PDB file of C-alpha atoms in Angstrom:
ATOM      1  CA  MET A   1       0.000   0.000   0.000  1.00 64.00           C
ATOM      2  CA  ALA A   2       1.515   3.309  -1.093  1.00 70.00           C
ATOM      3  CA  ASP A   3       1.815   6.066   1.515  1.00 83.00           C
ATOM      4  CA  LEU A   4      -0.878   8.773   1.263  1.00 83.00           C
ATOM      5  CA  GLY A   5       1.734  11.525   1.398  1.00 84.00           C
ATOM      6  CA  ASP A   6       3.679   9.891  -1.430  1.00 87.00           C
ATOM      7  CA  LEU A   7       0.515   9.650  -3.527  1.00 88.00           C
ATOM      8  CA  ASN A   8      -0.102  13.358  -2.992  1.00 85.00           C
ATOM      9  CA  ALA A   9       3.473  14.035  -4.096  1.00 88.00           C
ATOM     10  CA  PHE A  10       2.897  12.018  -7.279  1.00 90.00           C
ATOM     11  CA  ILE A  11      -0.261  14.001  -8.032  1.00 87.00           C
ATOM     12  CA  ALA A  12       1.549  17.321  -7.423  1.00 85.00           C
ATOM     13  CA  VAL A  13       4.396  16.423  -9.785  1.00 88.00           C
ATOM     14  CA  ALA A  14       2.032  15.189 -12.505  1.00 87.00           C
ATOM     15  CA  ARG A  15      -0.055  18.368 -12.274  1.00 82.00           C
ATOM     16  CA  ALA A  16       2.951  20.685 -12.306  1.00 81.00           C
ATOM     17  CA  GLY A  17       4.689  18.841 -15.133  1.00 84.00           C
ATOM     18  CA  GLY A  18       7.988  18.597 -13.281  1.00 85.00           C
ATOM     19  CA  PHE A  19       9.667  18.109  -9.917  1.00 88.00           C
ATOM     20  CA  ARG A  20      11.069  21.627  -9.662  1.00 85.00           C
ATOM     21  CA  GLU A  21       7.747  23.140 -10.702  1.00 83.00           C
ATOM     22  CA  ALA A  22       5.910  21.064  -8.076  1.00 83.00           C
ATOM     23  CA  ALA A  23       8.486  22.031  -5.438  1.00 83.00           C
ATOM     24  CA  ARG A  24       7.991  25.730  -6.199  1.00 78.00           C
ATOM     25  CA  ALA A  25       4.234  25.310  -5.744  1.00 71.00           C
ATOM     26  CA  SER A  26       4.625  23.576  -2.381  1.00 72.00           C
ATOM     27  CA  ASP A  27       6.851  23.531   0.683  1.00 72.00           C
ATOM     28  CA  LYS A  28       8.581  20.313  -0.494  1.00 80.00           C
ATOM     29  CA  SER A  29      11.987  19.906  -2.113  1.00 88.00           C
ATOM     30  CA  ALA A  30      12.375  18.565  -5.653  1.00 85.00           C
ATOM     31  CA  SER A  31      14.550  15.722  -4.367  1.00 89.00           C
ATOM     32  CA  GLY A  32      11.979  14.837  -1.704  1.00 89.00           C
ATOM     33  CA  LEU A  33       9.213  14.732  -4.312  1.00 89.00           C
ATOM     34  CA  SER A  34      11.378  12.570  -6.566  1.00 90.00           C
ATOM     35  CA  GLU A  35      11.991  10.080  -3.769  1.00 91.00           C
ATOM     36  CA  ALA A  36       8.265   9.985  -2.948  1.00 91.00           C
ATOM     37  CA  VAL A  37       7.381   9.178  -6.571  1.00 91.00           C
ATOM     38  CA  ARG A  38      10.053   6.458  -6.675  1.00 91.00           C
ATOM     39  CA  ARG A  39       8.554   4.878  -3.557  1.00 92.00           C
ATOM     40  CA  VAL A  40       5.088   4.833  -5.125  1.00 91.00           C
ATOM     41  CA  GLU A  41       6.416   3.282  -8.326  1.00 91.00           C
ATOM     42  CA  ALA A  42       8.389   0.700  -6.338  1.00 91.00           C
ATOM     43  CA  SER A  43       5.387  -0.268  -4.212  1.00 89.00           C
ATOM     44  CA  LEU A  44       3.126  -0.616  -7.265  1.00 90.00           C
ATOM     45  CA  GLY A  45       5.756  -2.202  -9.497  1.00 90.00           C
ATOM     46  CA  VAL A  46       5.029   0.047 -12.483  1.00 91.00           C
ATOM     47  CA  ARG A  47       6.418   3.297 -13.926  1.00 91.00           C
ATOM     48  CA  LEU A  48       3.986   6.168 -13.429  1.00 91.00           C
ATOM     49  CA  LEU A  49       5.874   9.090 -14.986  1.00 92.00           C
ATOM     50  CA  HIS A  50       7.806   9.601 -18.207  1.00 90.00           C
ATOM     51  CA  ARG A  51      10.844  11.709 -17.265  1.00 86.00           C
ATOM     52  CA  THR A  52      12.815  13.750 -19.801  1.00 81.00           C
ATOM     53  CA  THR A  53      15.226  16.654 -19.407  1.00 73.00           C
ATOM     54  CA  ARG A  54      12.441  19.038 -20.433  1.00 76.00           C
ATOM     55  CA  SER A  55       9.270  17.664 -18.893  1.00 78.00           C
ATOM     56  CA  VAL A  56       7.553  15.044 -16.797  1.00 87.00           C
ATOM     57  CA  ARG A  57       4.284  13.477 -17.907  1.00 89.00           C
ATOM     58  CA  PRO A  58       2.185  10.531 -16.731  1.00 90.00           C
ATOM     59  CA  THR A  59       2.476   7.141 -18.361  1.00 92.00           C
ATOM     60  CA  GLU A  60      -0.766   5.397 -19.294  1.00 92.00           C
ATOM     61  CA  ALA A  61      -0.721   3.672 -15.904  1.00 92.00           C
ATOM     62  CA  GLY A  62      -0.005   6.990 -14.190  1.00 90.00           C
ATOM     63  CA  ALA A  63      -2.873   8.707 -15.989  1.00 90.00           C
ATOM     64  CA  ARG A  64      -5.300   5.963 -14.965  1.00 91.00           C
ATOM     65  CA  LEU A  65      -4.086   6.168 -11.383  1.00 90.00           C
ATOM     66  CA  ILE A  66      -4.556   9.957 -11.313  1.00 88.00           C
ATOM     67  CA  GLU A  67      -8.065   9.542 -12.696  1.00 87.00           C
ATOM     68  CA  ARG A  68      -9.009   7.265  -9.793  1.00 87.00           C
ATOM     69  CA  LEU A  69      -6.969   9.032  -7.117  1.00 86.00           C
ATOM     70  CA  LEU A  70      -8.376  12.533  -7.508  1.00 81.00           C
ATOM     71  CA  PRO A  71     -11.913  11.770  -6.286  1.00 78.00           C
ATOM     72  CA  ALA A  72     -10.536   9.471  -3.579  1.00 81.00           C
ATOM     73  CA  LEU A  73      -8.153  12.106  -2.226  1.00 79.00           C
ATOM     74  CA  ALA A  74     -10.950  14.672  -2.370  1.00 75.00           C
ATOM     75  CA  GLU A  75     -13.016  12.368  -0.158  1.00 76.00           C
ATOM     76  CA  VAL A  76     -10.112  12.091   2.291  1.00 79.00           C
ATOM     77  CA  GLU A  77      -9.853  15.891   2.451  1.00 76.00           C
ATOM     78  CA  THR A  78     -13.604  16.104   2.998  1.00 73.00           C
ATOM     79  CA  ALA A  79     -13.427  13.592   5.837  1.00 76.00           C
ATOM     80  CA  LEU A  80     -10.594  15.459   7.540  1.00 72.00           C
ATOM     81  CA  ASP A  81     -12.373  18.790   7.045  1.00 68.00           C
ATOM     82  CA  VAL A  82     -15.250  17.565   9.240  1.00 71.00           C
ATOM     83  CA  VAL A  83     -12.954  18.253  12.202  1.00 72.00           C
ATOM     84  CA  ASN A  84     -13.048  21.941  11.287  1.00 67.00           C
ATOM     85  CA  GLY A  85     -16.570  22.054  12.674  1.00 64.00           C
ATOM     86  CA  PHE A  86     -15.132  21.514  16.136  1.00 61.00           C
ATOM     87  CA  ARG A  87     -12.635  24.384  15.893  1.00 66.00           C
ATOM     88  CA  ASP A  88     -13.163  27.946  17.038  1.00 68.00           C
ATOM     89  CA  ARG A  89     -11.773  29.174  13.712  1.00 82.00           C
ATOM     90  CA  PRO A  90     -11.710  27.387  10.338  1.00 87.00           C
ATOM     91  CA  ALA A  91      -8.294  26.200   9.202  1.00 87.00           C
ATOM     92  CA  GLY A  92      -6.725  24.628   6.153  1.00 87.00           C
ATOM     93  CA  THR A  93      -5.766  25.524   2.610  1.00 89.00           C
ATOM     94  CA  LEU A  94      -8.016  27.274   0.104  1.00 93.00           C
ATOM     95  CA  ARG A  95      -6.928  26.969  -3.536  1.00 90.00           C
ATOM     96  CA  LEU A  96      -8.305  29.408  -6.118  1.00 93.00           C
ATOM     97  CA  ASN A  97      -7.823  29.564  -9.882  1.00 90.00           C
ATOM     98  CA  VAL A  98      -8.392  33.097 -11.176  1.00 92.00           C
ATOM     99  CA  PRO A  99      -7.774  35.183 -14.304  1.00 90.00           C
ATOM    100  CA  VAL A 100      -4.862  37.611 -14.123  1.00 90.00           C
ATOM    101  CA  SER A 101      -7.289  40.533 -14.259  1.00 91.00           C
ATOM    102  CA  ALA A 102      -9.005  39.308 -11.070  1.00 92.00           C
ATOM    103  CA  ALA A 103      -5.659  38.873  -9.325  1.00 92.00           C
ATOM    104  CA  ARG A 104      -4.827  42.452 -10.297  1.00 92.00           C
ATOM    105  CA  LEU A 105      -8.172  44.232  -9.892  1.00 93.00           C
ATOM    106  CA  VAL A 106     -10.442  42.188  -7.582  1.00 94.00           C
ATOM    107  CA  LEU A 107      -8.431  40.227  -5.026  1.00 96.00           C
ATOM    108  CA  PRO A 108      -6.161  42.985  -3.615  1.00 95.00           C
ATOM    109  CA  ALA A 109      -9.132  44.485  -1.767  1.00 94.00           C
ATOM    110  CA  ILE A 110     -10.279  41.073  -0.484  1.00 96.00           C
ATOM    111  CA  VAL A 111      -7.242  38.925   0.319  1.00 97.00           C
ATOM    112  CA  PRO A 112      -5.535  40.979   3.087  1.00 96.00           C
ATOM    113  CA  PRO A 113      -8.683  41.474   5.220  1.00 96.00           C
ATOM    114  CA  PHE A 114      -9.748  37.855   4.655  1.00 97.00           C
ATOM    115  CA  LEU A 115      -6.412  36.482   5.847  1.00 96.00           C
ATOM    116  CA  ALA A 116      -6.460  38.881   8.793  1.00 96.00           C
ATOM    117  CA  ALA A 117      -9.931  37.611   9.755  1.00 95.00           C
ATOM    118  CA  PHE A 118      -8.950  33.932   9.311  1.00 95.00           C
ATOM    119  CA  PRO A 119      -5.285  33.554  10.327  1.00 94.00           C
ATOM    120  CA  ASP A 120      -5.461  29.747  10.300  1.00 92.00           C
ATOM    121  CA  ILE A 121      -6.341  29.621   6.583  1.00 94.00           C
ATOM    122  CA  ARG A 122      -3.646  29.424   3.924  1.00 92.00           C
ATOM    123  CA  LEU A 123      -4.613  30.846   0.529  1.00 94.00           C
ATOM    124  CA  GLU A 124      -3.026  29.483  -2.666  1.00 91.00           C
ATOM    125  CA  ILE A 125      -3.870  31.382  -5.847  1.00 91.00           C
ATOM    126  CA  THR A 126      -3.072  30.401  -9.423  1.00 87.00           C
ATOM    127  CA  ALA A 127      -3.558  33.217 -11.932  1.00 86.00           C
ATOM    128  CA  GLU A 128      -4.045  32.223 -15.572  1.00 81.00           C
ATOM    129  CA  ASP A 129      -6.416  33.096 -18.378  1.00 74.00           C
ATOM    130  CA  GLY A 130      -7.000  29.689 -19.953  1.00 68.00           C
ATOM    131  CA  PHE A 131     -10.121  27.603 -19.447  1.00 65.00           C
ATOM    132  CA  VAL A 132      -9.464  25.327 -16.470  1.00 68.00           C
ATOM    133  CA  ASP A 133     -11.391  22.492 -14.844  1.00 70.00           C
ATOM    134  CA  ILE A 134     -10.999  23.658 -11.248  1.00 73.00           C
ATOM    135  CA  LEU A 135     -11.616  20.224  -9.728  1.00 68.00           C
ATOM    136  CA  ALA A 136      -9.180  18.439 -12.037  1.00 65.00           C
ATOM    137  CA  SER A 137      -6.581  21.145 -11.321  1.00 69.00           C
ATOM    138  CA  GLY A 138      -6.931  20.570  -7.583  1.00 73.00           C
ATOM    139  CA  CYS A 139      -8.562  23.938  -6.840  1.00 85.00           C
ATOM    140  CA  ASP A 140     -11.537  24.490  -4.559  1.00 89.00           C
ATOM    141  CA  ALA A 141     -13.023  27.384  -6.522  1.00 91.00           C
ATOM    142  CA  GLY A 142     -12.339  29.781  -9.364  1.00 91.00           C
ATOM    143  CA  ILE A 143     -13.133  33.291 -10.489  1.00 91.00           C
ATOM    144  CA  ARG A 144     -14.496  33.841 -13.987  1.00 88.00           C
ATOM    145  CA  TYR A 145     -16.906  36.055 -15.864  1.00 83.00           C
ATOM    146  CA  ASP A 146     -20.417  34.798 -16.569  1.00 71.00           C
ATOM    147  CA  ASP A 147     -19.721  33.766 -20.171  1.00 56.00           C
ATOM    148  CA  ARG A 148     -16.928  31.464 -18.942  1.00 57.00           C
ATOM    149  CA  LEU A 149     -18.722  29.688 -16.096  1.00 61.00           C
ATOM    150  CA  GLU A 150     -18.659  25.900 -16.244  1.00 62.00           C
ATOM    151  CA  GLN A 151     -21.814  23.825 -16.076  1.00 66.00           C
ATOM    152  CA  ASP A 152     -23.021  22.377 -12.757  1.00 73.00           C
ATOM    153  CA  MET A 153     -21.285  25.158 -10.850  1.00 83.00           C
ATOM    154  CA  ILE A 154     -22.606  27.522  -8.216  1.00 88.00           C
ATOM    155  CA  ALA A 155     -21.663  31.165  -8.805  1.00 90.00           C
ATOM    156  CA  VAL A 156     -21.667  34.038  -6.322  1.00 92.00           C
ATOM    157  CA  PRO A 157     -20.745  37.665  -7.105  1.00 92.00           C
ATOM    158  CA  ILE A 158     -17.281  38.867  -6.167  1.00 94.00           C
ATOM    159  CA  GLY A 159     -15.773  42.286  -6.786  1.00 89.00           C
ATOM    160  CA  PRO A 160     -17.351  45.137  -8.800  1.00 90.00           C
ATOM    161  CA  ARG A 161     -20.667  44.237 -10.378  1.00 89.00           C
ATOM    162  CA  VAL A 162     -20.204  46.419 -13.460  1.00 91.00           C
ATOM    163  CA  GLN A 163     -16.966  46.927 -15.348  1.00 93.00           C
ATOM    164  CA  ARG A 164     -15.979  48.548 -18.641  1.00 95.00           C
ATOM    165  CA  PHE A 165     -13.387  48.068 -21.335  1.00 96.00           C
ATOM    166  CA  ALA A 166     -11.559  51.335 -21.887  1.00 98.00           C
ATOM    167  CA  THR A 167      -9.752  52.447 -25.032  1.00 98.00           C
ATOM    168  CA  ALA A 168      -6.878  54.871 -24.630  1.00 98.00           C
ATOM    169  CA  ALA A 169      -3.656  56.190 -26.099  1.00 98.00           C
ATOM    170  CA  ALA A 170      -0.759  58.414 -25.103  1.00 98.00           C
ATOM    171  CA  PRO A 171      -1.105  62.155 -25.869  1.00 98.00           C
ATOM    172  CA  ALA A 172       1.987  61.942 -28.089  1.00 97.00           C
ATOM    173  CA  TYR A 173       0.442  59.178 -30.215  1.00 98.00           C
ATOM    174  CA  LEU A 174      -2.808  61.091 -30.680  1.00 98.00           C
ATOM    175  CA  ALA A 175      -0.899  64.271 -31.560  1.00 97.00           C
ATOM    176  CA  ARG A 176       0.894  62.387 -34.360  1.00 97.00           C
ATOM    177  CA  HIS A 177      -1.985  60.297 -35.702  1.00 97.00           C
ATOM    178  CA  GLY A 178      -5.198  62.097 -34.717  1.00 97.00           C
ATOM    179  CA  ILE A 179      -8.102  61.045 -32.497  1.00 97.00           C
ATOM    180  CA  PRO A 180     -10.496  58.330 -33.755  1.00 97.00           C
ATOM    181  CA  GLY A 181     -14.072  59.584 -33.906  1.00 96.00           C
ATOM    182  CA  HIS A 182     -15.720  56.223 -34.566  1.00 97.00           C
ATOM    183  CA  PRO A 183     -14.726  52.616 -33.725  1.00 97.00           C
ATOM    184  CA  ARG A 184     -14.136  51.851 -37.417  1.00 97.00           C
ATOM    185  CA  ASP A 185     -11.493  54.591 -37.500  1.00 97.00           C
ATOM    186  CA  LEU A 186      -9.334  52.242 -35.398  1.00 98.00           C
ATOM    187  CA  LEU A 187      -8.694  50.237 -38.575  1.00 97.00           C
ATOM    188  CA  GLU A 188      -6.448  53.115 -39.682  1.00 97.00           C
ATOM    189  CA  HIS A 189      -4.492  53.203 -36.403  1.00 98.00           C
ATOM    190  CA  ALA A 190      -1.744  51.188 -34.728  1.00 98.00           C
ATOM    191  CA  CYS A 191      -3.558  49.111 -32.106  1.00 98.00           C
ATOM    192  CA  LEU A 192      -1.995  46.965 -29.389  1.00 98.00           C
ATOM    193  CA  ARG A 193      -3.751  43.588 -29.183  1.00 96.00           C
ATOM    194  CA  GLY A 194      -3.994  40.639 -26.810  1.00 93.00           C
ATOM    195  CA  ARG A 195      -4.057  36.916 -27.580  1.00 91.00           C
ATOM    196  CA  PHE A 196      -5.622  34.166 -25.443  1.00 86.00           C
ATOM    197  CA  SER A 197      -3.609  31.038 -24.658  1.00 79.00           C
ATOM    198  CA  SER A 198      -5.828  29.241 -27.200  1.00 80.00           C
ATOM    199  CA  GLY A 199      -4.370  31.491 -29.906  1.00 87.00           C
ATOM    200  CA  ALA A 200      -7.563  33.517 -30.426  1.00 89.00           C
ATOM    201  CA  ILE A 201      -7.254  37.296 -30.629  1.00 93.00           C
ATOM    202  CA  PRO A 202     -10.557  38.769 -29.391  1.00 92.00           C
ATOM    203  CA  PRO A 203     -12.097  41.624 -31.383  1.00 96.00           C
ATOM    204  CA  TRP A 204     -12.614  45.039 -29.815  1.00 97.00           C
ATOM    205  CA  GLU A 205     -16.290  45.504 -29.033  1.00 96.00           C
ATOM    206  CA  TYR A 206     -18.100  48.827 -28.721  1.00 97.00           C
ATOM    207  CA  GLU A 207     -21.687  49.808 -27.975  1.00 96.00           C
ATOM    208  CA  ARG A 208     -23.688  53.031 -28.108  1.00 95.00           C
ATOM    209  CA  GLY A 209     -27.412  53.585 -28.263  1.00 92.00           C
ATOM    210  CA  GLY A 210     -28.091  49.896 -28.804  1.00 89.00           C
ATOM    211  CA  GLU A 211     -25.627  49.669 -31.711  1.00 94.00           C
ATOM    212  CA  ILE A 212     -22.861  47.094 -31.255  1.00 95.00           C
ATOM    213  CA  ILE A 213     -19.725  47.267 -33.380  1.00 96.00           C
ATOM    214  CA  LEU A 214     -16.882  44.724 -33.446  1.00 97.00           C
ATOM    215  CA  VAL A 215     -13.600  45.747 -35.016  1.00 97.00           C
ATOM    216  CA  GLU A 216     -10.431  43.775 -35.761  1.00 96.00           C
ATOM    217  CA  PRO A 217      -7.708  46.447 -35.751  1.00 97.00           C
ATOM    218  CA  THR A 218      -4.076  45.680 -36.469  1.00 96.00           C
ATOM    219  CA  GLY A 219      -0.870  46.981 -34.996  1.00 96.00           C
ATOM    220  CA  PRO A 220       2.784  46.425 -34.174  1.00 97.00           C
ATOM    221  CA  LEU A 221       2.355  44.483 -30.923  1.00 96.00           C
ATOM    222  CA  VAL A 222       0.380  41.409 -29.841  1.00 95.00           C
ATOM    223  CA  VAL A 223       0.892  39.992 -26.326  1.00 94.00           C
ATOM    224  CA  GLY A 224      -0.417  37.042 -24.366  1.00 89.00           C
ATOM    225  CA  ILE A 225      -3.453  38.132 -22.359  1.00 86.00           C
ATOM    226  CA  GLY A 226      -2.610  38.035 -18.687  1.00 82.00           C
ATOM    227  CA  ALA A 227       1.092  37.607 -18.088  1.00 78.00           C
ATOM    228  CA  ALA A 228       2.232  40.239 -20.615  1.00 88.00           C
ATOM    229  CA  THR A 229      -0.508  42.793 -20.043  1.00 92.00           C
ATOM    230  CA  ASP A 230       1.759  45.238 -18.218  1.00 93.00           C
ATOM    231  CA  LEU A 231       4.054  45.231 -21.255  1.00 95.00           C
ATOM    232  CA  VAL A 232       1.277  46.356 -23.584  1.00 96.00           C
ATOM    233  CA  VAL A 233       0.267  49.074 -21.092  1.00 97.00           C
ATOM    234  CA  ASP A 234       3.850  50.358 -21.000  1.00 97.00           C
ATOM    235  CA  ALA A 235       3.935  50.338 -24.816  1.00 98.00           C
ATOM    236  CA  ALA A 236       0.748  52.400 -24.973  1.00 98.00           C
ATOM    237  CA  ILE A 237       2.141  54.919 -22.482  1.00 98.00           C
ATOM    238  CA  ALA A 238       5.293  55.166 -24.626  1.00 98.00           C
ATOM    239  CA  GLY A 239       3.148  56.155 -27.630  1.00 97.00           C
ATOM    240  CA  THR A 240       3.378  52.895 -29.597  1.00 98.00           C
ATOM    241  CA  GLY A 241      -0.351  52.655 -30.255  1.00 98.00           C
ATOM    242  CA  ILE A 242      -3.912  52.483 -28.945  1.00 98.00           C
ATOM    243  CA  ILE A 243      -4.845  50.026 -26.201  1.00 98.00           C
ATOM    244  CA  GLN A 244      -8.102  48.457 -25.020  1.00 97.00           C
ATOM    245  CA  LEU A 245      -8.190  47.016 -21.500  1.00 96.00           C
ATOM    246  CA  PHE A 246     -10.198  46.954 -18.276  1.00 96.00           C
ATOM    247  CA  GLU A 247     -10.958  50.537 -17.265  1.00 97.00           C
ATOM    248  CA  ASP A 248      -9.848  49.816 -13.684  1.00 95.00           C
ATOM    249  CA  TRP A 249      -6.464  48.593 -14.959  1.00 96.00           C
ATOM    250  CA  LEU A 250      -5.924  51.794 -16.971  1.00 97.00           C
ATOM    251  CA  ARG A 251      -7.520  54.192 -14.466  1.00 97.00           C
ATOM    252  CA  PRO A 252      -4.272  55.278 -12.719  1.00 97.00           C
ATOM    253  CA  HIS A 253      -2.749  56.178 -16.095  1.00 98.00           C
ATOM    254  CA  LEU A 254      -5.919  57.945 -17.242  1.00 98.00           C
ATOM    255  CA  ASP A 255      -5.994  59.977 -14.017  1.00 98.00           C
ATOM    256  CA  SER A 256      -2.311  60.899 -14.326  1.00 98.00           C
ATOM    257  CA  GLY A 257      -2.670  61.948 -17.972  1.00 97.00           C
ATOM    258  CA  ALA A 258      -0.181  59.355 -19.224  1.00 98.00           C
ATOM    259  CA  LEU A 259      -3.076  57.957 -21.280  1.00 98.00           C
ATOM    260  CA  VAL A 260      -6.053  59.783 -22.789  1.00 98.00           C
ATOM    261  CA  PRO A 261      -9.531  58.212 -23.208  1.00 98.00           C
ATOM    262  CA  VAL A 262     -10.489  57.390 -26.778  1.00 98.00           C
ATOM    263  CA  LEU A 263     -14.076  56.739 -27.966  1.00 98.00           C
ATOM    264  CA  GLU A 264     -15.287  56.949 -24.352  1.00 97.00           C
ATOM    265  CA  ASP A 265     -18.965  57.227 -25.303  1.00 97.00           C
ATOM    266  CA  TRP A 266     -18.596  53.838 -27.029  1.00 97.00           C
ATOM    267  CA  TRP A 267     -17.022  51.959 -24.108  1.00 97.00           C
ATOM    268  CA  ARG A 268     -18.888  48.713 -23.412  1.00 94.00           C
ATOM    269  CA  SER A 269     -20.070  47.779 -19.931  1.00 93.00           C
ATOM    270  CA  PHE A 270     -20.273  44.159 -18.782  1.00 91.00           C
ATOM    271  CA  SER A 271     -21.169  42.301 -15.608  1.00 89.00           C
ATOM    272  CA  GLY A 272     -18.491  41.761 -12.986  1.00 91.00           C
ATOM    273  CA  PRO A 273     -16.839  38.459 -12.064  1.00 92.00           C
ATOM    274  CA  PHE A 274     -18.160  35.519 -10.041  1.00 92.00           C
ATOM    275  CA  LEU A 275     -16.609  33.088  -7.611  1.00 93.00           C
ATOM    276  CA  TYR A 276     -17.687  29.635  -8.758  1.00 90.00           C
ATOM    277  CA  TYR A 277     -17.420  26.196  -7.204  1.00 90.00           C
ATOM    278  CA  SER A 278     -18.910  22.738  -7.524  1.00 84.00           C
ATOM    279  CA  GLY A 279     -22.298  22.185  -5.937  1.00 75.00           C
ATOM    280  CA  ARG A 280     -21.752  18.424  -5.970  1.00 64.00           C
ATOM    281  CA  ARG A 281     -19.257  18.194  -3.111  1.00 64.00           C
ATOM    282  CA  HIS A 282     -18.936  19.078   0.535  1.00 71.00           C
ATOM    283  CA  LEU A 283     -17.725  22.662   0.952  1.00 82.00           C
ATOM    284  CA  PRO A 284     -14.379  22.735   2.772  1.00 85.00           C
ATOM    285  CA  ALA A 285     -14.394  25.047   5.782  1.00 88.00           C
ATOM    286  CA  PRO A 286     -11.881  27.511   4.223  1.00 91.00           C
ATOM    287  CA  LEU A 287     -14.064  27.870   1.121  1.00 93.00           C
ATOM    288  CA  ARG A 288     -17.208  28.275   3.223  1.00 91.00           C
ATOM    289  CA  ALA A 289     -15.469  31.028   5.198  1.00 93.00           C
ATOM    290  CA  PHE A 290     -14.383  32.762   1.971  1.00 96.00           C
ATOM    291  CA  ILE A 291     -17.887  32.617   0.477  1.00 95.00           C
ATOM    292  CA  ASP A 292     -19.402  34.086   3.645  1.00 93.00           C
ATOM    293  CA  PHE A 293     -16.682  36.761   3.758  1.00 95.00           C
ATOM    294  CA  ILE A 294     -17.259  38.020   0.215  1.00 95.00           C
ATOM    295  CA  GLY A 295     -21.042  37.758   0.689  1.00 90.00           C
ATOM    296  CA  ALA A 296     -20.834  40.149   3.624  1.00 88.00           C
ATOM    297  CA  ARG A 297     -18.983  42.661   1.432  1.00 77.00           C
ATOM    298  CA  VAL A 298     -21.557  42.814  -1.396  1.00 66.00           C
TER     299      VAL A 298
END
């Protein structure tokens, strides 16, 4: 019988795609994780991971084991979490998967007071903009916008309930190239675009008086949405081109004058983000505490 801690180590390495990556995401050493995986493989008599100099990935046997282990380990966590009901304060780890925009614009106002109110809870946050199965990724909950919510999930509001996409440019750029008067004028300008991890480049959407216009402008710079967003903001401030991004993200630069609003009467509003989680499983005490905390702030 493999040790439960060793099985958790195997899962962590398989999820992270490497021993060093798994070590960085936990308080374990890469060598300790490697030894744990070796013990599991020795006790089962089968190789569970393909190891190369560049990556680590499950073998067919490893993939089948992960498939069966995940729900079993979740049940173990649920059983242990029952003890939380006998504590004065909830304790444990809460894992969230969130888009980079939420990590930047929503969570800074929530995380510090939440951790101050619940000092026995450890919060682990993964920020990425791809579509993720939160349960398969080992997370308790995620933050997404309503058009990205997964089926069979419960969603509760978190953060601002209305947001806008702002379009802006540096004064120097507008002085050289003029100010667009209509969204279609952007087709004649240098625009700074973002690309999802799937490879899709979303169009820029505008709305005024019930009229919706989608444009596909071009420009000298395309960045990955999320991790490289600050780069495209810096490029816009330097006068490279016109940017479209969350208004809250650009607000400090709009207020300082480093960027100037463009087509402001066309900016589109959309509903704010939601915290979502599975309604088919017992809610861990840390997640229950987080849901109640954000509910009290609405």
